[in-house]
Coordinates of C-alpha atoms in Angstrom, one line a residue:
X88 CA -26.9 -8.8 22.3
X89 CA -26.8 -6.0 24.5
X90 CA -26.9 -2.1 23.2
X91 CA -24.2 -0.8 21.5
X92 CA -22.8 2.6 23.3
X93 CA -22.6 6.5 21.4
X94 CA -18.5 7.6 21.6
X95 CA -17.5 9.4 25.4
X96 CA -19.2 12.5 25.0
X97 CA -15.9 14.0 26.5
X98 CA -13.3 15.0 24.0
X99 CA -10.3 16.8 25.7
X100 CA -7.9 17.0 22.7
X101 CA -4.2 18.0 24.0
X102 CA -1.4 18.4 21.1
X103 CA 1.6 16.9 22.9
X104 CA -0.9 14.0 24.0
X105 CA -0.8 13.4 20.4
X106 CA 3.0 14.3 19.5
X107 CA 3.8 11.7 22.2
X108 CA 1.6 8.7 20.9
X109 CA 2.5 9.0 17.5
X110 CA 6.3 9.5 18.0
X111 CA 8.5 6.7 19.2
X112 CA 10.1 6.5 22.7
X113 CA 14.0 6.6 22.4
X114 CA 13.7 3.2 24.3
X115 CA 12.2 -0.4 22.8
X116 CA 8.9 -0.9 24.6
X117 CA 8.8 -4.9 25.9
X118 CA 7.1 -7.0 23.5
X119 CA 3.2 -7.6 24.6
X120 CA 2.7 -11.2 27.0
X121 CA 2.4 -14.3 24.4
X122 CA -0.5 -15.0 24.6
X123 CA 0.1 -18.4 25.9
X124 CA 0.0 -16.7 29.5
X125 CA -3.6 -15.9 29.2
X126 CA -4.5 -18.7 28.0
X127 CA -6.2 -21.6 30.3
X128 CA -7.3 -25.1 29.6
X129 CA -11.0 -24.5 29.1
X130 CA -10.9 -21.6 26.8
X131 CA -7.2 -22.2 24.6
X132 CA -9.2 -22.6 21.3
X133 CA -11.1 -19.3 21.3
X134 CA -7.7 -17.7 22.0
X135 CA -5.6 -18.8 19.8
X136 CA -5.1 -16.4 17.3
X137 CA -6.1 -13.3 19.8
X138 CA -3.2 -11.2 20.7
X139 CA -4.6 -9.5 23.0
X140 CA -8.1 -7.9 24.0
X141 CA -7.5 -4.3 26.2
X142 CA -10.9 -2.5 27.7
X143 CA -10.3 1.1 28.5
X144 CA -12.3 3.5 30.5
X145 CA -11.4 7.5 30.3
X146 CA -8.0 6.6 28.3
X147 CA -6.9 4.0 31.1
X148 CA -6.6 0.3 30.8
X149 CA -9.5 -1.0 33.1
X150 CA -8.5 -5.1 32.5
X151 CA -7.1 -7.5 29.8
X152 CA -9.8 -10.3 29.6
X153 CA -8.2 -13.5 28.5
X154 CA -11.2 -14.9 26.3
X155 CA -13.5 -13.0 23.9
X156 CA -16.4 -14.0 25.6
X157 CA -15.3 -11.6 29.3
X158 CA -14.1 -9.1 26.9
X159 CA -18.1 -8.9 25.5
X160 CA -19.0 -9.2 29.6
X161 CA -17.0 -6.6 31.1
X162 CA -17.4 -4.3 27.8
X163 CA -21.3 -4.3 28.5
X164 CA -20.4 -3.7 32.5
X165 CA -18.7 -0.7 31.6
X166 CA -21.0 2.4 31.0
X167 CA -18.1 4.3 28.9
X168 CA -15.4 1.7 28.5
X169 CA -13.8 1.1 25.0
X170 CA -12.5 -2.3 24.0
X171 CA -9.5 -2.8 21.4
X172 CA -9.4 -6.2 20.2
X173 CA -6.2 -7.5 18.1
X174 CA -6.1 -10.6 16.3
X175 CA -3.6 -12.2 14.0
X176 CA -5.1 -14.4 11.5
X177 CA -8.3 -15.5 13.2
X178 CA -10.5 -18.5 13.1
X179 CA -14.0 -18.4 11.1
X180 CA -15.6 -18.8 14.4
X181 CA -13.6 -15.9 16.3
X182 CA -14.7 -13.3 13.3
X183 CA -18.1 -14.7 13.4
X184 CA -18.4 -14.5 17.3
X185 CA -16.6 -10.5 17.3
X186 CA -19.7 -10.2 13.8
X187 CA -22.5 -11.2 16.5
X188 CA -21.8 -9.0 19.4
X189 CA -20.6 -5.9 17.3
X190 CA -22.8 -6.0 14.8
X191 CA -20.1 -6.3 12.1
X192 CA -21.6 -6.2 8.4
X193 CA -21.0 -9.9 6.5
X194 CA -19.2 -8.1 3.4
X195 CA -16.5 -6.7 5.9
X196 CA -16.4 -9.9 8.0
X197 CA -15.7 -11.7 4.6
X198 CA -13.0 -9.5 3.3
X199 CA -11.2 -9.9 7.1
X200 CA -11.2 -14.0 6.8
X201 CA -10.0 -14.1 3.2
X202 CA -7.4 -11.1 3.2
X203 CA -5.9 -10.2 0.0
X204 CA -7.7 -7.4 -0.2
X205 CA -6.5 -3.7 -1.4
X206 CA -6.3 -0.6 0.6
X207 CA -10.1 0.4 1.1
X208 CA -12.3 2.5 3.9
X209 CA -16.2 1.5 3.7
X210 CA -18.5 2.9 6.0
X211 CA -21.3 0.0 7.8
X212 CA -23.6 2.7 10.2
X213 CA -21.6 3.3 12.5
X214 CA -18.8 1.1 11.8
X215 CA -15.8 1.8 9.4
X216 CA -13.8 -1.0 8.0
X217 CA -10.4 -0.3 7.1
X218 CA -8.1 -2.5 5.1
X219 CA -4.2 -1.1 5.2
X220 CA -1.5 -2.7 3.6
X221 CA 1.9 -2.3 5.8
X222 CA 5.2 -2.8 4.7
X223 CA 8.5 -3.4 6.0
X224 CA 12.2 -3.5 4.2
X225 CA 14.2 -6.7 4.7
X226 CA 18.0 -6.0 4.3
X227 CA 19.4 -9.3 3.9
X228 CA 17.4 -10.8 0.8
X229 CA 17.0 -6.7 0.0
X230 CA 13.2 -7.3 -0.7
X231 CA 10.0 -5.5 0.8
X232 CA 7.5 -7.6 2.8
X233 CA 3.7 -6.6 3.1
X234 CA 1.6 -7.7 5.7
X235 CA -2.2 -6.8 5.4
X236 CA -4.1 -5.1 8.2
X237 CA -8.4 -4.7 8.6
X238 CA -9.5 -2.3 11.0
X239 CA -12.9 -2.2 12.8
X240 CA -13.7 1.3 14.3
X241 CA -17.3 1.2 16.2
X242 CA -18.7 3.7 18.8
X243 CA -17.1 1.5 21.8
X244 CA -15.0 -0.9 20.1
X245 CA -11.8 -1.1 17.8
X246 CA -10.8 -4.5 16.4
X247 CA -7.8 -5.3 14.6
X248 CA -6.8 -8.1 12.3
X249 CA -3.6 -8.6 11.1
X250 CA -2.4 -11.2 8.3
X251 CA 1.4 -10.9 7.6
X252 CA 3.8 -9.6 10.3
X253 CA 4.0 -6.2 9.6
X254 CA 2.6 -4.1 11.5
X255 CA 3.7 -4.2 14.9
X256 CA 0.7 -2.5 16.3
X257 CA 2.0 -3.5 19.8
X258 CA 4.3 -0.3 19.8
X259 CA 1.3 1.6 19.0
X260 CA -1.1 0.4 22.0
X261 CA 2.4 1.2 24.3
X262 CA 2.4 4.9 22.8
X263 CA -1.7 4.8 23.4
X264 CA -1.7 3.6 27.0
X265 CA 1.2 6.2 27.7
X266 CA -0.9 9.1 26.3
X267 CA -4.4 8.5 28.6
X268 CA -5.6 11.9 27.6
X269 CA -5.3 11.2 23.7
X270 CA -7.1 7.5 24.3
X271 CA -10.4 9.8 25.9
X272 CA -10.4 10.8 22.7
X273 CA -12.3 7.0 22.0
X274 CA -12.0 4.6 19.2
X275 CA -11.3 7.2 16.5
X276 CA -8.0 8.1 17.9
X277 CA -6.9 4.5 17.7
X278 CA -7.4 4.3 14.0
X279 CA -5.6 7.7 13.3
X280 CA -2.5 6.1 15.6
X281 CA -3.0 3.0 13.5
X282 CA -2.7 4.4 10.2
X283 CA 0.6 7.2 11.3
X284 CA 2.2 4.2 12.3
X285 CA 1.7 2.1 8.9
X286 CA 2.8 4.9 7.5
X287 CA 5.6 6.2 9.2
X288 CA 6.5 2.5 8.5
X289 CA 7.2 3.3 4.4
X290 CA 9.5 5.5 5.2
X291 CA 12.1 2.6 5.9
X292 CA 10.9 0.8 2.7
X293 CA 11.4 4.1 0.4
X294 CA 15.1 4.2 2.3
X295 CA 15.7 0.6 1.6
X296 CA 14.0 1.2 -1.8
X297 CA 16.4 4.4 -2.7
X298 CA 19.6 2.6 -1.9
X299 CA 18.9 -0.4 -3.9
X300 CA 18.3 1.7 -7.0
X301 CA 21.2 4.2 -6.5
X302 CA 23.4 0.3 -6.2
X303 CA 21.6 -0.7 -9.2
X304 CA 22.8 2.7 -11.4
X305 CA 26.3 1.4 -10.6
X306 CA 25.7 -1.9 -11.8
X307 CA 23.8 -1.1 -15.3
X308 CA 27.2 1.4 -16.4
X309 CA 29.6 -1.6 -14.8
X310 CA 28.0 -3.8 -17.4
X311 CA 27.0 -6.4 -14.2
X312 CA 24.7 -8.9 -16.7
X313 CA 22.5 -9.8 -13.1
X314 CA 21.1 -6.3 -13.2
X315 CA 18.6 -6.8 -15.6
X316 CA 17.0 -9.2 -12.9
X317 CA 17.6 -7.3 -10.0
X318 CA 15.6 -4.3 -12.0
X319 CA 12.8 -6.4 -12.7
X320 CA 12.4 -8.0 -9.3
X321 CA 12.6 -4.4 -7.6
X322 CA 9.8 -3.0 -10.1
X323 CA 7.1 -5.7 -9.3
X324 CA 7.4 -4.8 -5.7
X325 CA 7.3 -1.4 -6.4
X326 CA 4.1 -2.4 -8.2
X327 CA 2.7 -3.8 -4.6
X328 CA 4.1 -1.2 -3.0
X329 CA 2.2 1.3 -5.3
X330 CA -0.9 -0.9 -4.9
X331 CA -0.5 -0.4 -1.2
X332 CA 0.1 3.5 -1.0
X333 CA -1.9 4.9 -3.9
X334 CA -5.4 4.0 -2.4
X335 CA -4.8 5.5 1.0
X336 CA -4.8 9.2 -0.5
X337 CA -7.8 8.8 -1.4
X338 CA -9.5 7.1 1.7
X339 CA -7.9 9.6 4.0
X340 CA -9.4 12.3 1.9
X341 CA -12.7 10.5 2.0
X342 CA -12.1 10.4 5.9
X343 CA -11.6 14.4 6.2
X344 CA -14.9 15.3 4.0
X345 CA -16.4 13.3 6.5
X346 CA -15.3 16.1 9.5
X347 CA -18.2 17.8 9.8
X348 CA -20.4 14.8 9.5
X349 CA -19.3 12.9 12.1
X350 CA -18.1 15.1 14.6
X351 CA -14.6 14.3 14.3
X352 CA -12.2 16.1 17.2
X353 CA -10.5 19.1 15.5
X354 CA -7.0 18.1 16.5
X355 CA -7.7 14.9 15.3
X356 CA -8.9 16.5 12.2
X357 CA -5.1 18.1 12.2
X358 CA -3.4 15.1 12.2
X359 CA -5.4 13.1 10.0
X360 CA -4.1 15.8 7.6
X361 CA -1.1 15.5 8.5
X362 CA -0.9 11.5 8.1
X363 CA -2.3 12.3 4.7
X364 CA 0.4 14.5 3.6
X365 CA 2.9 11.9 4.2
X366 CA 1.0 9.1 2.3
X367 CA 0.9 11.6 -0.8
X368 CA 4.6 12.0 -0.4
X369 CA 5.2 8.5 -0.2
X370 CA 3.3 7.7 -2.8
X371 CA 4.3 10.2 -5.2
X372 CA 8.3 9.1 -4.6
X373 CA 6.8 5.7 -4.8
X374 CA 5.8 6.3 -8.6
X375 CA 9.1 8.0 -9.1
X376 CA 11.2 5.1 -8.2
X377 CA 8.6 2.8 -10.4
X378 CA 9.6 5.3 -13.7
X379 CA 13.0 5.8 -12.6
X380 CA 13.5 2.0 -12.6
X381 CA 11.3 1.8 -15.8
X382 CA 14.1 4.7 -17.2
X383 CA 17.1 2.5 -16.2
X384 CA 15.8 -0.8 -17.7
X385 CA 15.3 1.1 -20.9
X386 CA 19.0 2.4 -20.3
X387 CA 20.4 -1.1 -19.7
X388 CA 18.4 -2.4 -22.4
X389 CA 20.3 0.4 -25.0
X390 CA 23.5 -0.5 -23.1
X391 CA 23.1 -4.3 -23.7
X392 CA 22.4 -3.7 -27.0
X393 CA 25.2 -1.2 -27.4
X394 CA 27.4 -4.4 -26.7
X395 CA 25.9 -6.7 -28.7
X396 CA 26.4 -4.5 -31.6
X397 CA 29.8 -3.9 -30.6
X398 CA 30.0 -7.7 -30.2
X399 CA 28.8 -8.3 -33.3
X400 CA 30.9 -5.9 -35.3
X401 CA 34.1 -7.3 -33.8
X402 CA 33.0 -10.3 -35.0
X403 CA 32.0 -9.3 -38.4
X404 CA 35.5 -7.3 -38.8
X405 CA 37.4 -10.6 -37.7
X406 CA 35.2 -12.6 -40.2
X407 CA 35.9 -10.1 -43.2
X408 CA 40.0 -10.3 -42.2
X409 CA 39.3 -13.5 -41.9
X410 CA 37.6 -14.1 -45.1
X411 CA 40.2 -11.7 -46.9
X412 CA 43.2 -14.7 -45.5
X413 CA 41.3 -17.3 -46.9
X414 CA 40.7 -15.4 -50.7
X415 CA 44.7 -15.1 -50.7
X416 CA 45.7 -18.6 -49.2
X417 CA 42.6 -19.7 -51.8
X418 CA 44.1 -17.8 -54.5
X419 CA 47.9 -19.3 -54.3
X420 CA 46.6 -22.7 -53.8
X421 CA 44.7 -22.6 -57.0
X422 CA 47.8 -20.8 -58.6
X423 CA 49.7 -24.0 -57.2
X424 CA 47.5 -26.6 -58.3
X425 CA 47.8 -25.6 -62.1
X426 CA 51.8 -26.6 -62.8
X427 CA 50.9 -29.5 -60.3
X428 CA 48.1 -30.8 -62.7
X429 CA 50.5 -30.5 -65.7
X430 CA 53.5 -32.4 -64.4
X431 CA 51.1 -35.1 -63.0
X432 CA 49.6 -35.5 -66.3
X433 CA 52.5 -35.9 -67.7
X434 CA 54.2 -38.1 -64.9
X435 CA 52.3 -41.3 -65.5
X436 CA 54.4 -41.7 -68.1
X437 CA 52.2 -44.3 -70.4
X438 CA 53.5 -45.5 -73.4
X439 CA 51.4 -44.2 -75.9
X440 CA 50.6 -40.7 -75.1
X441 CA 52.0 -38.6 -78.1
X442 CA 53.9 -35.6 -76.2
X443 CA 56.4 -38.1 -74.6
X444 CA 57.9 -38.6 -78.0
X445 CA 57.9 -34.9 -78.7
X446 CA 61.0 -32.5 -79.2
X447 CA 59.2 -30.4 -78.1
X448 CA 56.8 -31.8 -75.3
X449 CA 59.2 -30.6 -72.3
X450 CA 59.2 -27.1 -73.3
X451 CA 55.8 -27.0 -74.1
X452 CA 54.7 -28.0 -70.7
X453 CA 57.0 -25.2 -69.0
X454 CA 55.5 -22.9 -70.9
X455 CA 52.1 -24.1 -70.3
X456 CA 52.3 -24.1 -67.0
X457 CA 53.7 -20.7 -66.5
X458 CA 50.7 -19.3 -68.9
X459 CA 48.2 -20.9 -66.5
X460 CA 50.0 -19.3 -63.5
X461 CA 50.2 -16.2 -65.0
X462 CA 47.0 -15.9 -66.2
X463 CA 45.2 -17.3 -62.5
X464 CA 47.4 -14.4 -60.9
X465 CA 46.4 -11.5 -63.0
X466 CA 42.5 -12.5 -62.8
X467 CA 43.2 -12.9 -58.6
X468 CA 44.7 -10.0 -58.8
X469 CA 42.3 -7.9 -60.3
X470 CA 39.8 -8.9 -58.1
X471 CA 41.6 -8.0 -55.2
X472 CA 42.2 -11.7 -53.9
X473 CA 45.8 -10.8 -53.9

């Protein structure tokens, strides 16, 4: 393995360079050539997952090599080229060939096969690995999709793996190559572009984000009984999307006490800052929405209950009307049923039962059935049953 090359020694930083490359044109740039054009017979295995391999020399784009193996050739030709290297989820042997002729540290060249890995910067000599979590907002289903990004920043060289389809780091190498003077700046320049354009990419998200929960306020005081769905789905992405913003304040502060170290450009050094101020806003209105959201499921939840209660009570109120019908309708029946017993008795009309022969006997069961009628009245009545 040949010598790895120290950084151009030239550093020319111009501001509009910079305001140019990390602001997008007013036109679409062209998607990049699929990578199906580059690819030949012999070699269509080892390019499979690359999307494309650049060298540069004094912020220019030299060639685009179709395999990794003339990227490594014409990189070691050039005496202060720069290669950038995307890939979208690469082989074992690709990682493992890019590991050999950069000098890539095992840990980082494990966490780029597996993925699933959370925001992080770690320093390998003279290699940084970054792992960026990107994010874009999907309208229709109204749900935030994150793709997962690991960046490899050498003296000479600047990989890029990508699992998931966000970023488009196309638009980013357009905005480079349009800006010569900012890609003299080398490799480090790259990664700042790299992680303004991840993101200036929340920004949509939080958008997206925002008008879902103002829609979701409307629904909780309409009563809509989905809601309570809809407000749990959108906090476990906001727990991703926390998972994905909260660690980059941190690593772009651990990049900026690093200035002086490493020699980093001073306007560089400007907009790293700058990059870092918008991933503390984001992430700050990132954990507003997670306890606003957390606020308006414990509203719901109070309003749900609120009508149960309410529910309940009109229930318990037709019940007790209902109850009071049935101690009246209860109350006349049983009134009823004494005079009925009495004449039934008295109806069978056997021949040896002593009242039938009784002066008496018909009078006597008049009477006793208007006592017993009387009497069942005044006790209903007196416990309010009539």
């Amino acid at each position: 393995m040949s010598e790895r090359r120290a950084r151009p020694a030239s550093k020319n930083p111009v501001k509009s360079a910079w305001r140019r490359a990390v602001t997008p044109p007013p036109q679409p740039e062209p998607p990049e050539p699929a990578p199906a054009a580059r690819t030949t017979a012999s070699d269509s295995s080892e390019v499979a997952s690359v999307v494309q391999a650049v060298l540069y020399r004094d912020g220019v784009r030299v060639s685009a090599p179709a395999t990794l193996a003339e990227t490594y050739r014409e990189l070691r030709d050039q005496p202060s080229g720069m290669a950038w290297i995307g890939l979208a989820r690469p082989t074992e042997a690709e990682l493992l060939s890019l590991a050999a002729e950069f000098d890539l540290h095992p840990l980082a060249v494990e966490d780029a096969l597996e993925a699933h890995q959370r925001p992080k910067l770690e320093r390998y000599g003279d290699t940084l690995f970054v792992v960026l979590r990107a994010a874009r907002y999907l309208d229709a289903p109204e749900e935030v999709d994150f793709g997962e990004l690991h960046v490899f920043v050498g003296p000479d060289f600047v990989i890029t793996v990508r699992h998931g389809a966000a970023p488009d780091l196309s638009a980013v190498r357009h905005r480079m190559e349009e800006t010569p003077e900012l890609l003299k700046l080398g490799p480090e320049a790259v990664l700042y572009a790299i992680l303004d354009a991840v993101v200036d990419g929340y920004e949509p998200v939080v958008v997206g984000v925002q008008n879902d929960i103002d829609e979701i306020e409307t629904e909780v005081f309409r009563g809509d009984p989905e809601v309570s769905r809809r407000i749990y789905e959108l906090s476990r992405e906001m727990v991703e999307f926390q998972r994905a913003t909260r660690p980059l304040v941190g690593m772009l502060h651990g990049l900026m006490a690093g200035f002086s170290k490493y020699g980093t450009d001073e306007e560089l050094q400007r907009y790293l800052r700058d990059v870092a101020d918008h991933v503390t806003h984001t992430s700050e209105r990132v954990d507003g929405f997670r306890q606003a959201l957390t606020e308006i499921l414990t509203v719901n939840t109070t309003l749900v209950t609120q009508q149960q209660n309410a529910e309940m009570r009109a229930l318990a109120e037709a019940g007790f009307e209902q109850n009071e019908e049935i101690k009246k309708i209860s109350s006349w029946a049983a009134i009823l049923f004494a005079p009925t017993l009495v004449g039934t008795i008295y109806g069978m009309n056997f021949e040896h039962m002593p009242e039938l022969g009784w002066t008496f006997g018909y009078p006597f069961a008049i009477g006793l059935m208007g006592v017993v009628c009387v009497s069942l009245y005044v006790i209903f009545k007196r416990r309010d049953w009539l």
